[in-house]
Coordinates of C-alpha atoms and ligand atoms in Angstrom, one line a residue:
M1 CA 137.5 82.4 142.5
A2 CA 135.7 81.6 138.9
E3 CA 136.3 78.4 137.0
A4 CA 139.8 77.6 136.9
A5 CA 140.7 76.3 133.1
V6 CA 141.2 72.4 133.4
A7 CA 144.8 71.1 130.9
K8 CA 146.7 68.3 130.3
T9 CA 150.1 69.6 130.5
P10 CA 151.9 68.7 127.0
A11 CA 154.7 67.3 129.7
D12 CA 153.4 64.7 130.8
P13 CA 149.8 63.5 129.1
K14 CA 148.9 61.7 132.6
A15 CA 148.7 64.7 134.7
E16 CA 146.4 66.4 135.0
Q17 CA 146.9 70.5 136.2
D18 CA 144.8 72.9 137.7
L19 CA 145.7 76.3 135.2
T20 CA 143.9 79.3 135.7
D21 CA 145.2 82.6 133.3
G22 CA 145.2 86.0 132.9
F23 CA 140.7 86.6 132.8
H24 CA 140.8 85.0 135.3
L25 CA 143.1 86.3 137.8
V26 CA 142.0 89.4 137.1
I27 CA 138.1 88.8 137.9
D28 CA 139.9 86.5 141.1
A29 CA 141.2 89.8 142.4
L30 CA 137.9 92.5 141.6
K31 CA 135.9 89.8 143.1
L32 CA 139.1 89.3 146.1
N33 CA 138.1 92.8 146.7
G34 CA 134.5 92.7 146.6
I35 CA 134.7 95.0 143.0
N36 CA 130.8 93.4 141.9
T37 CA 130.0 95.8 139.2
I38 CA 131.9 97.2 135.9
Y39 CA 131.2 99.9 133.7
G40 CA 132.9 99.5 130.8
V41 CA 132.7 98.8 126.3
P42 CA 134.0 95.8 124.8
G43 CA 136.0 95.3 122.4
I44 CA 139.4 93.6 121.9
P45 CA 141.4 92.8 123.9
V46 CA 138.1 93.0 126.6
T47 CA 135.2 91.5 124.7
D48 CA 136.3 87.8 126.8
L49 CA 136.9 89.1 130.0
G50 CA 133.8 90.7 130.3
R51 CA 132.1 87.9 129.5
M52 CA 133.9 85.7 131.8
A53 CA 133.4 88.4 134.4
Q54 CA 130.1 88.3 133.4
A55 CA 129.6 85.3 134.0
A56 CA 132.0 85.3 137.6
G57 CA 128.5 86.9 139.4
I58 CA 130.3 90.2 138.3
R59 CA 127.8 92.8 137.0
V60 CA 129.3 94.3 133.7
I61 CA 127.4 97.3 132.6
S62 CA 127.7 98.1 128.9
F63 CA 127.5 100.8 127.7
R64 CA 127.2 103.1 124.4
H65 CA 130.7 104.9 125.1
E66 CA 133.2 104.8 127.1
Q67 CA 133.3 108.6 128.9
N68 CA 129.6 107.4 130.5
A69 CA 130.7 104.6 131.1
G70 CA 133.6 106.5 132.9
Y71 CA 131.5 109.2 134.8
A72 CA 129.5 105.8 135.9
A73 CA 132.3 104.0 137.5
A74 CA 133.3 107.5 139.0
I75 CA 130.5 108.2 141.0
A76 CA 130.0 105.1 141.8
G77 CA 133.2 105.4 143.4
F78 CA 131.7 108.7 145.4
L79 CA 129.1 106.9 146.5
T80 CA 130.3 103.9 148.2
R81 CA 134.1 104.7 149.0
K82 CA 135.4 102.0 146.3
P83 CA 135.9 102.2 143.8
G84 CA 134.4 102.4 140.4
V85 CA 135.4 101.0 137.5
C86 CA 135.6 101.4 133.7
L87 CA 136.8 98.9 132.1
T88 CA 138.2 99.6 127.9
V89 CA 139.4 98.6 124.8
S90 CA 143.1 100.2 123.7
A91 CA 144.0 103.8 122.2
P92 CA 139.8 105.6 121.1
G93 CA 138.3 103.3 124.3
F94 CA 141.0 104.0 125.9
L95 CA 140.8 108.2 125.9
N96 CA 137.5 108.0 125.6
G97 CA 137.6 106.6 129.1
L98 CA 140.9 109.4 130.1
T99 CA 138.2 112.2 130.3
A100 CA 136.8 110.4 132.9
L101 CA 139.8 108.9 134.9
A102 CA 140.6 113.2 135.0
H103 CA 137.6 113.9 136.3
A104 CA 137.1 111.2 139.1
T105 CA 141.4 112.8 139.9
T106 CA 139.7 116.3 140.2
N107 CA 136.5 115.5 142.3
C108 CA 138.1 113.9 145.2
F109 CA 137.0 110.0 143.4
P110 CA 138.6 107.1 143.2
M111 CA 137.9 105.0 140.2
I112 CA 140.1 103.1 138.2
L113 CA 140.3 102.9 134.9
I114 CA 141.6 99.5 133.0
S115 CA 142.2 99.5 129.6
G116 CA 143.1 96.5 127.1
S117 CA 146.3 97.2 125.2
S118 CA 148.3 96.2 122.4
E119 CA 151.6 94.5 122.8
R120 CA 154.1 96.3 124.1
E121 CA 157.4 95.4 121.7
I122 CA 155.0 96.3 118.6
V123 CA 154.1 100.2 121.0
D124 CA 157.4 99.8 121.8
L125 CA 159.0 99.9 118.7
Q126 CA 156.1 102.7 116.6
Q127 CA 155.3 100.1 114.3
G128 CA 151.2 100.8 114.0
D129 CA 150.2 97.4 115.8
Y130 CA 146.2 97.9 116.2
E131 CA 145.2 100.7 117.9
E132 CA 148.9 101.3 118.8
M133 CA 149.2 103.8 121.4
D134 CA 151.6 104.3 124.4
Q135 CA 148.0 104.6 127.4
L136 CA 150.8 104.8 130.2
A137 CA 152.7 107.7 128.9
I138 CA 149.5 109.7 128.4
A139 CA 147.6 108.3 131.8
K140 CA 149.5 109.3 134.1
P141 CA 149.6 112.8 134.2
L142 CA 146.1 112.9 134.5
C143 CA 145.6 110.4 137.1
K144 CA 146.8 110.3 140.5
A145 CA 148.7 107.0 140.1
A146 CA 149.1 104.7 137.4
Y147 CA 150.1 101.2 136.4
R148 CA 150.7 98.4 133.8
V149 CA 150.6 94.9 134.6
L150 CA 152.7 92.5 132.3
H151 CA 152.6 89.3 134.1
A152 CA 149.9 87.3 135.3
Q153 CA 151.4 86.8 139.0
D154 CA 151.6 90.1 139.0
I155 CA 147.7 90.7 138.7
G156 CA 147.2 90.6 142.4
I157 CA 149.7 92.9 143.6
G158 CA 148.6 95.3 140.2
F159 CA 145.3 95.1 141.4
A160 CA 146.7 95.5 145.0
R161 CA 147.8 98.8 144.6
A162 CA 145.4 100.4 142.3
I163 CA 142.1 99.6 145.3
R164 CA 145.1 101.4 147.9
A165 CA 146.0 104.5 145.3
A166 CA 142.5 105.0 144.7
V167 CA 140.7 105.2 148.5
S168 CA 143.1 106.2 150.5
G169 CA 144.5 109.7 151.4
R170 CA 142.9 111.9 149.1
P171 CA 141.0 109.1 146.8
G172 CA 141.8 110.1 143.0
G173 CA 141.2 108.3 139.9
V174 CA 143.5 105.0 138.5
Y175 CA 145.3 103.7 135.3
L176 CA 145.4 100.3 135.3
D177 CA 146.9 98.8 131.8
L178 CA 146.5 95.5 131.0
P179 CA 148.3 94.3 127.6
A180 CA 146.4 92.3 125.3
K181 CA 149.3 88.8 125.9
L182 CA 148.8 89.2 129.5
F183 CA 144.8 88.3 129.5
G184 CA 146.0 84.6 128.4
Q185 CA 148.9 83.9 130.5
V186 CA 149.4 80.4 131.9
M187 CA 149.6 79.5 135.4
N188 CA 149.2 76.6 137.7
A189 CA 145.7 77.6 139.4
E190 CA 147.3 77.3 142.9
A191 CA 149.7 79.3 143.0
G192 CA 147.3 81.8 140.8
R193 CA 145.6 82.4 144.1
K194 CA 148.0 82.4 146.3
S195 CA 149.2 85.3 143.6
L196 CA 146.3 87.7 144.8
V197 CA 145.9 90.1 147.8
K198 CA 143.3 91.4 149.7
V199 CA 143.7 94.7 150.4
I200 CA 143.1 94.7 153.9
D201 CA 142.1 98.6 155.3
A202 CA 142.4 99.7 152.1
A203 CA 142.2 103.2 153.4
P204 CA 143.2 103.7 156.7
A205 CA 142.3 106.4 159.5
Q206 CA 144.5 109.2 159.3
I207 CA 144.4 111.2 162.9
P208 CA 144.9 114.6 163.4
A209 CA 147.1 115.5 165.5
P210 CA 146.1 116.8 168.9
D211 CA 147.3 119.9 169.3
A212 CA 146.3 120.9 166.3
V213 CA 141.9 119.8 167.0
K214 CA 142.5 122.2 169.9
R215 CA 144.4 125.2 168.1
A216 CA 141.7 124.8 164.8
L217 CA 138.8 124.4 167.9
D218 CA 140.3 128.0 169.9
V219 CA 139.9 130.4 166.3
F220 CA 136.4 128.7 165.7
K221 CA 135.6 129.8 169.7
S222 CA 137.1 132.7 168.9
A223 CA 134.7 133.9 166.0
K224 CA 131.9 136.2 166.5
R225 CA 130.2 135.1 163.9
P226 CA 131.5 131.5 162.5
L227 CA 130.9 129.3 158.9
I228 CA 130.6 126.5 158.5
I229 CA 131.3 124.8 154.8
L230 CA 130.9 121.7 153.7
G231 CA 132.3 120.1 150.8
K232 CA 131.5 116.4 148.8
G233 CA 135.0 115.8 150.6
A234 CA 132.7 115.4 154.0
A235 CA 130.3 114.3 151.7
Y236 CA 132.3 111.7 150.9
A237 CA 133.4 110.7 154.7
Q238 CA 130.8 109.5 155.5
A239 CA 130.7 110.2 158.6
D240 CA 127.1 112.0 158.6
D241 CA 126.0 111.2 162.0
A242 CA 129.5 112.5 163.5
I243 CA 129.5 116.3 161.3
R244 CA 125.6 116.9 161.6
T245 CA 126.6 116.5 165.8
F246 CA 129.4 118.4 165.3
V247 CA 127.4 121.5 163.6
E248 CA 124.2 121.2 165.3
K249 CA 126.5 121.3 168.7
S250 CA 128.5 124.4 167.0
G251 CA 125.1 126.1 167.1
A252 CA 127.0 127.6 163.8
P253 CA 125.5 129.2 160.5
F254 CA 126.4 125.8 157.6
L255 CA 127.0 126.2 153.8
P256 CA 126.5 123.1 152.3
M257 CA 128.9 123.2 148.4
S258 CA 126.5 121.7 145.9
M259 CA 126.9 117.8 146.4
A260 CA 127.1 118.6 149.7
K261 CA 123.7 119.6 149.4
G262 CA 121.7 117.3 151.9
L263 CA 124.1 115.9 155.0
L264 CA 122.3 117.5 156.6
P265 CA 119.0 118.3 155.4
D266 CA 117.8 122.2 153.4
N267 CA 115.5 122.9 155.7
H268 CA 118.0 122.9 158.7
P269 CA 117.1 126.1 160.8
Q270 CA 121.2 126.8 160.3
C271 CA 121.6 126.2 157.2
A272 CA 122.7 129.6 155.6
G273 CA 122.3 128.1 151.8
A274 CA 119.3 130.4 151.1
A275 CA 121.8 133.0 152.8
R276 CA 124.7 132.4 150.8
S277 CA 126.0 135.6 149.7
T278 CA 125.7 136.9 153.3
V279 CA 127.5 134.5 154.7
L280 CA 130.5 134.9 152.6
K281 CA 130.4 138.6 153.2
E282 CA 129.7 139.2 157.0
S283 CA 132.0 135.5 158.4
D284 CA 134.6 136.1 160.4
V285 CA 135.6 132.7 160.6
V286 CA 135.1 129.3 158.6
L287 CA 135.6 125.8 159.2
L288 CA 136.0 124.6 155.7
I289 CA 135.3 121.0 156.4
G290 CA 135.7 118.5 152.6
A291 CA 135.6 121.8 150.8
R292 CA 138.3 123.5 148.5
L293 CA 139.1 127.3 148.5
N294 CA 139.0 126.9 144.4
W295 CA 137.2 128.6 141.7
L296 CA 133.7 127.8 143.8
L297 CA 134.6 129.6 146.4
S298 CA 136.7 132.6 145.1
H299 CA 139.5 131.1 146.4
G300 CA 138.5 132.9 149.5
K301 CA 139.3 136.2 149.0
G302 CA 138.1 139.3 146.1
K303 CA 134.2 140.7 146.2
T304 CA 132.0 137.5 146.7
W305 CA 134.0 137.7 151.2
G306 CA 134.1 142.0 151.1
E307 CA 136.6 143.2 153.5
A308 CA 136.9 142.4 156.5
P309 CA 139.4 140.0 157.9
R310 CA 138.7 136.8 158.1
K311 CA 140.2 133.3 159.4
F312 CA 139.9 130.1 157.9
I313 CA 140.0 126.5 159.6
Q314 CA 140.3 123.7 157.1
L315 CA 139.6 120.1 158.0
D316 CA 140.9 118.0 154.5
I317 CA 142.8 114.8 154.1
E318 CA 145.4 116.2 152.1
P319 CA 148.5 118.6 154.0
K320 CA 149.4 120.4 150.3
E321 CA 145.4 121.7 149.8
M322 CA 146.3 124.6 152.8
D323 CA 147.6 127.3 152.1
S324 CA 146.7 126.6 148.6
N325 CA 144.9 130.0 147.7
V326 CA 144.6 132.3 151.5
E327 CA 146.8 131.7 154.5
I328 CA 144.7 128.6 157.0
V329 CA 145.2 129.7 160.6
A330 CA 144.5 126.4 161.9
P331 CA 145.4 123.2 159.4
L332 CA 143.4 119.8 160.7
V333 CA 144.6 117.1 158.5
G334 CA 143.4 114.1 158.3
D335 CA 140.3 112.1 157.3
I336 CA 137.3 113.6 158.4
G337 CA 135.2 111.0 160.2
S338 CA 138.6 111.3 162.4
C339 CA 138.4 115.2 162.4
V340 CA 135.3 115.8 163.0
N341 CA 134.5 113.1 166.2
A342 CA 138.2 114.5 167.5
L343 CA 136.5 118.3 167.6
L344 CA 132.7 116.4 168.8
E345 CA 135.7 115.4 172.2
G346 CA 137.8 118.4 172.3
M347 CA 134.1 120.9 172.5
G348 CA 133.1 118.5 176.1
G349 CA 129.9 118.3 177.0
K350 CA 128.8 122.3 176.3
W351 CA 129.6 124.8 174.2
P352 CA 129.1 129.0 173.8
K353 CA 126.7 129.1 171.3
P354 CA 127.3 131.7 168.3
P355 CA 125.9 135.2 168.7
A356 CA 122.4 135.7 168.2
D357 CA 122.9 138.8 166.3
W358 CA 124.7 136.5 164.3
T359 CA 122.7 133.2 163.7
G360 CA 119.5 136.2 164.3
A361 CA 120.9 137.6 161.2
V362 CA 122.0 134.8 158.9
T363 CA 118.2 132.9 159.9
K364 CA 115.7 136.0 159.0
K365 CA 118.1 136.5 155.3
R366 CA 117.5 133.3 154.9
E367 CA 113.6 133.5 155.9
D368 CA 113.0 137.1 153.1
N369 CA 114.9 135.2 150.2
V370 CA 112.5 131.6 150.8
A371 CA 109.9 133.9 150.8
K372 CA 111.0 136.3 148.2
M373 CA 111.7 133.0 145.3
A374 CA 108.7 131.5 147.2
P375 CA 105.3 133.3 144.5
R376 CA 108.4 132.3 141.5
F377 CA 108.0 128.7 142.5
M378 CA 104.3 128.9 142.1
S379 CA 104.1 130.1 138.6
N380 CA 102.0 128.4 135.7
A381 CA 103.4 130.4 132.2
V382 CA 103.3 128.8 130.0
P383 CA 105.9 128.0 127.9
M384 CA 107.8 126.9 130.7
D385 CA 109.9 129.6 132.5
Y386 CA 113.0 127.2 134.8
Y387 CA 111.3 128.8 137.9
G388 CA 107.5 127.1 137.0
A389 CA 108.8 123.7 136.4
L390 CA 111.6 123.4 139.2
G391 CA 108.3 124.2 141.7
V392 CA 107.7 121.0 140.6
L393 CA 110.4 119.3 140.6
R394 CA 111.2 120.3 143.9
N395 CA 108.3 119.1 145.3
V396 CA 108.2 116.1 143.7
V397 CA 112.2 115.5 145.6
K398 CA 110.7 116.4 149.2
E399 CA 107.4 113.5 148.7
R400 CA 110.7 111.2 147.6
P401 CA 113.8 112.3 149.5
D402 CA 115.4 108.9 149.2
A403 CA 115.8 109.5 145.1
I404 CA 118.9 110.4 143.6
L405 CA 119.0 113.6 141.3
V406 CA 121.8 114.7 138.9
N407 CA 122.3 117.7 137.3
E408 CA 123.9 119.0 134.5
G409 CA 123.4 122.5 132.6
A410 CA 123.9 125.7 133.1
N411 CA 121.1 127.6 133.9
A412 CA 119.3 124.0 134.7
L413 CA 122.2 123.1 137.4
D414 CA 122.4 126.4 138.9
L415 CA 118.7 127.4 139.1
A416 CA 117.8 123.8 140.2
R417 CA 120.8 123.5 142.7
G418 CA 119.5 126.6 144.2
A419 CA 115.4 125.4 144.1
I420 CA 115.7 121.8 144.5
D421 CA 116.0 121.0 148.8
M422 CA 117.1 117.9 149.4
Y423 CA 117.1 116.3 152.5
R424 CA 119.8 112.9 152.6
P425 CA 123.5 113.3 152.1
R426 CA 124.6 111.9 148.9
K427 CA 121.5 112.3 146.4
R428 CA 122.7 115.2 145.1
L429 CA 125.4 114.6 141.9
D430 CA 126.3 117.2 139.1
V431 CA 128.9 118.5 137.1
G432 CA 131.1 119.1 139.9
T433 CA 134.7 120.7 140.3
W434 CA 135.2 121.5 136.1
G435 CA 131.2 122.2 135.6
V436 CA 131.7 119.5 132.5
M437 CA 128.5 118.7 130.9
G438 CA 128.1 114.7 130.1
I439 CA 127.8 113.3 133.6
G440 CA 124.2 112.9 133.3
M441 CA 123.6 109.2 131.6
G442 CA 126.3 107.8 133.0
Y443 CA 125.7 109.2 136.6
A444 CA 122.2 108.8 136.1
I445 CA 122.9 105.1 135.7
A446 CA 125.3 104.0 138.1
A447 CA 123.3 105.4 140.9
A448 CA 120.9 103.8 139.7
I449 CA 123.1 100.9 140.1
E450 CA 124.8 101.5 143.4
T451 CA 121.9 102.1 145.8
G452 CA 118.4 101.0 143.8
K453 CA 117.2 104.1 143.9
G454 CA 114.9 105.9 141.5
V455 CA 117.1 108.4 140.0
L456 CA 115.4 112.1 139.4
A457 CA 118.2 113.4 135.7
V458 CA 117.1 117.0 135.4
E459 CA 119.1 118.1 132.4
G460 CA 119.8 121.2 129.6
D461 CA 118.7 120.4 126.8
S462 CA 122.6 120.6 125.8
A463 CA 123.4 118.8 128.6
F464 CA 121.5 115.9 127.9
G465 CA 123.1 115.6 124.5
F466 CA 126.5 114.8 125.9
S467 CA 125.5 111.3 126.9
G468 CA 121.7 111.4 125.2
M469 CA 122.9 108.0 124.0
E470 CA 123.1 106.4 126.6
V471 CA 118.7 105.7 126.8
E472 CA 119.5 102.5 125.2
T473 CA 121.4 101.2 128.0
I474 CA 118.7 102.5 130.6
C475 CA 116.3 101.2 128.8
R476 CA 118.5 97.3 128.4
Y477 CA 118.8 97.3 131.2
Q478 CA 116.0 98.9 132.8
L479 CA 117.2 101.0 134.9
P480 CA 114.2 103.5 137.5
V481 CA 115.6 106.8 135.8
C482 CA 113.1 110.2 134.6
V483 CA 114.4 112.3 132.6
V484 CA 113.6 115.4 132.4
I485 CA 115.0 117.6 129.8
F486 CA 114.5 121.5 130.6
N487 CA 114.5 122.1 126.5
N488 CA 114.9 125.5 125.8
D489 CA 115.8 124.7 121.8
G490 CA 119.4 125.1 122.7
I491 CA 122.3 126.3 125.4
Y492 CA 121.7 129.3 127.2
R493 CA 118.5 130.7 125.2
G494 CA 117.4 129.4 122.2
T495 CA 117.2 133.3 121.3
D496 CA 120.5 133.9 119.6
V497 CA 120.4 134.3 115.7
N498 CA 123.7 134.7 113.2
P499 CA 123.9 138.5 112.4
A500 CA 125.7 136.5 108.9
G501 CA 122.5 135.3 107.6
S502 CA 123.1 131.8 106.3
D503 CA 123.6 128.3 109.2
P504 CA 121.8 128.8 112.9
A505 CA 123.9 130.6 115.4
T506 CA 126.1 128.6 117.4
T507 CA 124.2 129.1 120.5
V508 CA 121.0 127.4 119.6
F509 CA 119.5 123.8 118.3
V510 CA 116.6 122.9 115.6
K511 CA 113.4 124.1 117.3
G512 CA 110.8 122.5 119.2
S513 CA 112.7 118.8 119.2
R514 CA 111.0 116.7 120.9
Y515 CA 114.0 114.7 122.9
D516 CA 110.8 111.7 124.5
K517 CA 111.3 109.7 121.2
M518 CA 114.2 108.9 121.6
M519 CA 113.2 107.7 125.4
E520 CA 110.0 106.2 123.3
A521 CA 113.0 104.1 120.2
F522 CA 113.7 102.0 122.8
G523 CA 110.5 101.2 124.8
G524 CA 110.6 103.7 127.0
V525 CA 108.1 105.9 128.4
G526 CA 108.3 109.4 126.5
V527 CA 106.5 112.4 127.6
N528 CA 106.4 115.6 125.6
A529 CA 105.0 118.9 129.2
T530 CA 104.2 121.5 128.0
T531 CA 102.8 122.8 131.6
P532 CA 103.6 122.6 135.1
D533 CA 100.9 120.3 135.2
E534 CA 101.7 118.3 132.3
L535 CA 105.1 117.8 134.3
R536 CA 103.8 117.1 137.7
R537 CA 101.7 114.1 136.5
A538 CA 104.5 113.2 134.4
V539 CA 107.6 112.8 136.5
N540 CA 105.0 111.4 139.6
E541 CA 103.5 108.7 136.8
A542 CA 107.3 108.3 136.4
M543 CA 109.0 108.1 139.9
D544 CA 106.5 105.9 141.4
S545 CA 106.6 103.1 138.3
G546 CA 110.0 103.2 137.9
K547 CA 110.2 102.8 134.3
P548 CA 112.8 104.5 132.6
T549 CA 110.8 107.8 131.2
L550 CA 112.6 110.9 129.0
I551 CA 110.5 113.7 129.4
N552 CA 110.9 116.5 127.8
A553 CA 110.0 120.3 128.9
V554 CA 109.0 122.7 127.2
I555 CA 111.2 125.5 128.6
D556 CA 111.1 129.5 127.4
P557 CA 114.1 129.5 125.2
A558 CA 114.1 133.6 125.9
A559 CA 114.0 132.8 130.1
G560 CA 117.6 131.0 130.5
S561 CA 120.5 133.4 130.9
E562 CA 123.9 133.4 129.6
S563 CA 126.4 130.9 131.4
G564 CA 123.6 130.4 133.9
R565 CA 125.3 132.3 137.4
I566 CA 128.7 132.2 135.9
G567 CA 128.4 134.4 133.3
N568 CA 130.7 136.7 134.8
L569 CA 134.4 134.5 133.7
N570 CA 133.3 134.5 130.0
P571 CA 136.3 136.9 128.5
Q572 CA 135.0 139.8 126.8
S573 CA 136.5 142.3 124.0
V574 CA 137.2 145.5 123.7
L575 CA 136.6 146.4 120.3
K576 CA 132.2 146.8 118.9
K577 CA 130.7 144.4 118.4
K578 CA 129.8 144.1 115.1
Ligands
ADP1 P1 133.2 121.3 146.4 O1 133.8 121.7 145.3 O2 131.7 120.8 147.4 O3 133.8 122.3 147.8 P2 135.8 119.6 146.6 O4 135.6 119.0 145.5 O5 136.9 121.3 146.3 O6 134.4 120.3 147.3 O7 136.7 119.1 148.2 C1 136.3 117.9 148.3 C2 138.1 118.0 149.2 O8 137.6 116.8 150.2 C3 139.3 117.6 149.0 O9 139.9 118.7 148.9 C4 139.8 116.0 149.1 O10 140.9 116.0 149.8 C5 138.6 116.1 150.6 N1 138.6 114.6 151.4 C6 137.8 114.1 150.0 N2 137.9 112.7 151.7 C7 137.9 112.9 152.0 C8 138.7 112.2 153.9 N3 137.3 111.0 153.5 N4 138.5 113.7 154.4 C9 139.3 114.2 154.2 N5 139.1 114.8 153.6 C10 138.7 114.0 152.5
TZD2 N1 131.9 121.0 126.7 C1 131.8 120.9 128.3 C2 132.5 119.5 128.3 N2 131.5 121.0 129.4 C3 131.4 122.5 128.9 N3 130.9 122.8 130.7 C4 131.3 123.1 128.3 C5 131.5 122.0 126.8 C6 131.3 124.0 127.8 N4 129.0 124.8 128.9 C7 128.3 125.0 129.5 O1 129.5 124.8 131.1 S1 127.7 124.7 129.8 C8 127.0 124.3 128.2 C9 128.0 124.0 127.6 C10 128.1 123.7 126.4 C11 124.6 124.1 128.0 C12 124.5 124.6 128.9 O2 122.9 124.8 127.9 P1 122.0 123.9 128.3 O3 120.6 124.8 129.7 O4 120.7 123.2 127.4 O5 122.7 122.4 128.7 P2 121.0 126.1 129.9 O6 119.6 125.3 130.5 O7 120.3 126.0 128.4 O8 121.5 126.9 129.4
MG3 MG1 119.7 125.0 127.6

């Protein structure tokens, strides 16, 4: 428990009574539930809360902008299966954090956004309080659950509800509204202690029904060309051994979604990452494990999937996910650990290997594609193209499979995803379901804090700009983060010209920018790398030293393509380009 205030009761000055207050109850509720880190930005009414939490042994990481603190909390939730906590001030701070809360919900990451808020009586009468806003109402549609605590004696229950809502079932973001007045409310310390709730079994196992397991196995066994797709839900579940055993026992090719890379290593003989279009088009039975059939999988239909008839089996904790885009012939609802273990049990001692012409064809396709790419990664072109620079980084990660890779951008994202093989679970953290720019520094900071491992952040120059000020935070906390900026002078390319003259084109930035100097400004290491050799030296040094480092990797401004790999999603004007 945090130290309780000791005060004399006015009614009886001689009697000493142990008192506690809202501040201390909030801190005690967090600690009681094993939440040891808060990401946030201080200010009215939560400045003292941050100070007191720090004094009470909670790690409080102060950011320069709430959105980055929010992204840090979101990814902390993904990495630890405990809700990541973001703490913000009222109205503008709350709104800055809200993007990340919505992002956490969209990506199924457990997170709690705790925000101070203004006086209810004034807010509700709209009398213009300091930072007035009805935050609860605004948060509600953007998260999984939203609660407000008005009385100190309800803090324990409020936190219990928030924690449970964040991690149980399909994980997501929870908003917790704490009005300024709450923090100062005083109550008897013993009663306060008793009001706290230690959440028991916050994410209960959800055991699949035996007939659903049997149905899934029957369909899976009937496959001539089976495929297993692993999504970030599978990575989140931390059922790594069971998943690996299941995939290997099945003998089926597996395709990892971006953040599921490394669940089984990308160089595993069954990995179909480098034969993606073939397995999507030609598989006849697809087993989805913690992956949704959203836009990232072309909604399970259309050109990507081809004409051949196909059956989907889906393993997910969220029953409503079934049939979201196409028919799921064998829904398997439950938590991934329980479901995969039930499948393993149902498979018995022996399981027939998939037909060799299928696995052979997938292996051949993969090997051909890998061989085709190999020379491109050796490119020594100057200015560097994406492949030359990525050839360096893929080796850096291969030599350090425990390092965490954070990745955002367009070309800098899509090409890095393909180029950099992952070898361990939950080592690749990226833009997620929305393809959002701005996760970079928040993710890098939380990854370093939560895991203690070195972090390599591979960033487009535009992507980096969304959270770039947090390099100061990285330096302040001396985190082992190496940021590599793929600096191609702009969004997708640095070559656009405004046909009307005057202003620069909308997608280009200052040419020849030196982002490395930003890191130097705060005492970190800055390097300008113009060749693959310079890049290799600088990244190796940074990863070995663990010193905050930013490497400005100069990339040919003409090397990228519009929107990276998803240019097809851009609407086209029917009018001729002027
Ligand atoms: P990806 O983008 O990698 O394809 P998605 O975010 O689309 O992955 O899908 C993740 C899915 O995993 C969600 O539908 C979510 O409900 C599910 N999920 C998350 N955690 C678990 C779990 N512990 N058990 C079962 N399903 C889970
Ligand atoms: N704003 C937000 C929050 N998310 C987005 N995804 C975008 C804008 C649009 N956007 C992309 O989808 S990628 C991208 C933007 C602005 C930046 C691409 O440029 P980059 O990468 O420098 O990061 P490359 O290597 O130049 O392609
Ligand atoms: Mg760029």
